[in-house]
mmCIF file of C-alpha atoms in Angstrom:
data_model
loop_
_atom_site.group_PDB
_atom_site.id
_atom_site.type_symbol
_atom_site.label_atom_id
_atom_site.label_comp_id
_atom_site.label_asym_id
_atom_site.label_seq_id
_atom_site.Cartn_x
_atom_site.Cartn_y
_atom_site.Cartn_z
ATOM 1 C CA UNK A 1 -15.784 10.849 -7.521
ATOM 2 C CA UNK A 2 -12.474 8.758 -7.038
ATOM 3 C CA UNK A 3 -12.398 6.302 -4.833
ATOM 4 C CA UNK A 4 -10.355 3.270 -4.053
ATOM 5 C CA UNK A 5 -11.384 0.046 -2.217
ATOM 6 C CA UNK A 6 -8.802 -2.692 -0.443
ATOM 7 C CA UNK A 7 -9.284 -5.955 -0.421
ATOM 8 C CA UNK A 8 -7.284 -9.145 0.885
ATOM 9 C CA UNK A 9 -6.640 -8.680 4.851
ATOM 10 C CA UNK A 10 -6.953 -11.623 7.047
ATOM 11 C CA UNK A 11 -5.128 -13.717 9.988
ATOM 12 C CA UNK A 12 -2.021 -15.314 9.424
ATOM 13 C CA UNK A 13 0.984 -16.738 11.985
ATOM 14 C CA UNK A 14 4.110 -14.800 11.790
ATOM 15 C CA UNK A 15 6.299 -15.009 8.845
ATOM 16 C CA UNK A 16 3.439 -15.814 7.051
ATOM 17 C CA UNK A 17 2.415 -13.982 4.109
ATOM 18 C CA UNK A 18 -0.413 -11.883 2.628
ATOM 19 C CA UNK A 19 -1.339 -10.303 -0.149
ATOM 20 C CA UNK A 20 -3.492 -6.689 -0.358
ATOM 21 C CA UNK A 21 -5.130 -5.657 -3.735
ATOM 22 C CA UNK A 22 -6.828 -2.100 -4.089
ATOM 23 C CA UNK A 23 -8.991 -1.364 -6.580
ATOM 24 C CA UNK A 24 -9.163 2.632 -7.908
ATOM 25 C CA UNK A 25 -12.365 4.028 -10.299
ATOM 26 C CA UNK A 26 -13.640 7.434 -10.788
ATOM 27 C CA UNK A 27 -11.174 10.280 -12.107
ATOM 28 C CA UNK A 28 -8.329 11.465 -10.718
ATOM 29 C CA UNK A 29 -4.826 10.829 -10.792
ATOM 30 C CA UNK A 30 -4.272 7.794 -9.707
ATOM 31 C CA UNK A 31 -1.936 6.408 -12.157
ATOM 32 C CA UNK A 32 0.528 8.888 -11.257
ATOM 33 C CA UNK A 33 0.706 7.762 -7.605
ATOM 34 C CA UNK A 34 -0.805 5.407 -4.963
ATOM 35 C CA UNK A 35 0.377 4.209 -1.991
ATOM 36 C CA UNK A 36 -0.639 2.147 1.346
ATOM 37 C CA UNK A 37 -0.775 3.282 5.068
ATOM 38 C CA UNK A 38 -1.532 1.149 8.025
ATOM 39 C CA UNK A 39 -2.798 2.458 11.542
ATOM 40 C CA UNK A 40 -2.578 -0.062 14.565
ATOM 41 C CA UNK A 41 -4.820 0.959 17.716
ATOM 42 C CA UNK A 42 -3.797 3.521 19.371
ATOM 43 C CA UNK A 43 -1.154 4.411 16.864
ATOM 44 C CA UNK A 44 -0.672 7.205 13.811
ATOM 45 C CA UNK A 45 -1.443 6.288 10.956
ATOM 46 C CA UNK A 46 1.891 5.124 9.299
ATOM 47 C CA UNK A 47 3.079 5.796 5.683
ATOM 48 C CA UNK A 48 3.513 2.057 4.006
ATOM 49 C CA UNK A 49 4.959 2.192 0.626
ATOM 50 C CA UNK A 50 3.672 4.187 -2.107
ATOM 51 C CA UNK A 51 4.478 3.708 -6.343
ATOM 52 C CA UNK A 52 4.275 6.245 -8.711
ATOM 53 C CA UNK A 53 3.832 6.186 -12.650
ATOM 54 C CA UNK A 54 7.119 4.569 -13.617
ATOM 55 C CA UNK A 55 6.653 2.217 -10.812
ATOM 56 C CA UNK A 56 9.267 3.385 -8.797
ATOM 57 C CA UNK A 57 8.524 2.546 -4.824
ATOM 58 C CA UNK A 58 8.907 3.663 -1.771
ATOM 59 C CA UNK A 59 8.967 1.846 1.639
ATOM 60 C CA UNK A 60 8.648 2.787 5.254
ATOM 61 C CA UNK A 61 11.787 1.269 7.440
ATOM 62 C CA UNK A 62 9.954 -0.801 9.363
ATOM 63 C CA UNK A 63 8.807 -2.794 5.971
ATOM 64 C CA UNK A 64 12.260 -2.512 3.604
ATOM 65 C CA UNK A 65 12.828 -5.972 2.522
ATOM 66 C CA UNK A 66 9.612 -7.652 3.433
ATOM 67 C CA UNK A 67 6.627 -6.112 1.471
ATOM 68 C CA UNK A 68 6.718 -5.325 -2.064
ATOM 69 C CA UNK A 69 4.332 -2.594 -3.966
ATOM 70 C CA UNK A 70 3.000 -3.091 -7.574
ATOM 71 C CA UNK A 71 0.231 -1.931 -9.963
ATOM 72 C CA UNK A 72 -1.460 -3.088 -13.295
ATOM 73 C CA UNK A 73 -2.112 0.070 -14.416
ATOM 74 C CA UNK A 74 -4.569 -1.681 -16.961
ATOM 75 C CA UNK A 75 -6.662 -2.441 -14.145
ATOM 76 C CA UNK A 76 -6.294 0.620 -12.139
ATOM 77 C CA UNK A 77 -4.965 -2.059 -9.112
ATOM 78 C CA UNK A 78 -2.731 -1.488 -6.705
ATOM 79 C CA UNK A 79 -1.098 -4.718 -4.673
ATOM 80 C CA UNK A 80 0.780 -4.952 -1.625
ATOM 81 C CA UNK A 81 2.580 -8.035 -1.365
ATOM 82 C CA UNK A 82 3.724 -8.890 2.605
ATOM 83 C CA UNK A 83 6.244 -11.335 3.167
ATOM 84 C CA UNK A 84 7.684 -12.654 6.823
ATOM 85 C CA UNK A 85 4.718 -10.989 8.447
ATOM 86 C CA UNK A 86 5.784 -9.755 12.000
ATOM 87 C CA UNK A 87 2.943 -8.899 14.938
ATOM 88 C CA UNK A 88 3.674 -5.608 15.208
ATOM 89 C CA UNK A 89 2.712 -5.677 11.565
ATOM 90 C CA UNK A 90 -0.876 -5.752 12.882
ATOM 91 C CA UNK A 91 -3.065 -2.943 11.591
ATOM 92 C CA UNK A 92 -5.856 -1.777 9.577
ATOM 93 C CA UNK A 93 -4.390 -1.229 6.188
ATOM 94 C CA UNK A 94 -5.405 1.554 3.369
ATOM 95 C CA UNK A 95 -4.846 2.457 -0.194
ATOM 96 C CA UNK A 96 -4.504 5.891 -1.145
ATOM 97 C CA UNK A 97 -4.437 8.188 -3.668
ATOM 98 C CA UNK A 98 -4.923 12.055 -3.854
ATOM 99 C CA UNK A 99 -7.124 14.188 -6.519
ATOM 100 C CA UNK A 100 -4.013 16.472 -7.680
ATOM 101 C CA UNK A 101 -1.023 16.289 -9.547
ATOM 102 C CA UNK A 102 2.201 15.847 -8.062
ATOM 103 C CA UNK A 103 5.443 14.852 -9.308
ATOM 104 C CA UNK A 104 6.265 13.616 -5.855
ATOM 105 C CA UNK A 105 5.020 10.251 -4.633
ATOM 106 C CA UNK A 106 5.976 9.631 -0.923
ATOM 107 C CA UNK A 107 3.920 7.368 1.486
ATOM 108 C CA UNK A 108 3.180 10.595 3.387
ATOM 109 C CA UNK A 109 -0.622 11.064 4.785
ATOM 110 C CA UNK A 110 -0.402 14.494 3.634
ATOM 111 C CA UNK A 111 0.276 13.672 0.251
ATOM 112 C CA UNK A 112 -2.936 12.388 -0.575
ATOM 113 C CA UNK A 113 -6.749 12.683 0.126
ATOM 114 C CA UNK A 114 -8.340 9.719 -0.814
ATOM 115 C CA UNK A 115 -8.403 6.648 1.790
ATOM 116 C CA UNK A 116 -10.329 3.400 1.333
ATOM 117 C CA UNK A 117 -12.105 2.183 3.991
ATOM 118 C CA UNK A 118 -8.865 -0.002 4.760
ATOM 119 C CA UNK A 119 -8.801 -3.915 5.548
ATOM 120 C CA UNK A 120 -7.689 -5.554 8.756
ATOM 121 C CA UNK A 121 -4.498 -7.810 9.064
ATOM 122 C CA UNK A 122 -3.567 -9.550 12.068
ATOM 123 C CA UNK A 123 -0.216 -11.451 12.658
ATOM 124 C CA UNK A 124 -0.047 -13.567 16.110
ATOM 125 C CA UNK A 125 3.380 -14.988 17.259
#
């Protein structure tokens, strides 16, 4: 059974920073592609950035320039780094991956079936 697990959330002022690891075990594919999502209350939940096997990312708009995705494939972790945290970057955040192979590896809920049980962040202004 694959499963991932997120760890790292917290509080922090804006432009602060954080730093999100997630953890993957059992089998699947994970090393070709893994990605984070966030949903906020009330809101979809929202494709993050994702990284696939030759660690090329991807990045929603709203986070281009701010967070930064990377793995250690050695240890099957996944990291979000968050820099110049905003409020509206408030959410729960998850790790993903999926139990297929795809050469594609898009932040895109679709794309994969395996969500952690996500960690909170909160930004206040």
């Amino acid at each position: 059974q694959v499963q991932v697990v997120e760890s790292g959330g917290g509080s922090v002022q804006a432009g602060g920073s954080l730093r999100l690891s997630c953890t993957a075990s059992g089998y699947g594919y994970s090393r070709y592609c893994m990605g984070w999502f966030r949903q906020a209350p009330g809101k979809e939940r929202e494709g993050v950035a994702s990284i696939d096997n030759y660690d090329n990312p991807t990045y929603g708009d709203s986070v281009k320039g701010r967070f930064t995705v990377s793995k250690d494939s050695a240890k099957n972790t996944l990291y979000l780094q968050m820099d110049n945290l905003k409020p509206e970057d408030t959410a729960t955040y998850y790790c993903a991956t999926r139990t297929w192979y795809d050469l594609r590896c898009r932040a895109r809920t679709a794309e994969f079936d395996v969500f952690g049980q996500g960690t909170q962040v909160t930004v206040s202004s």
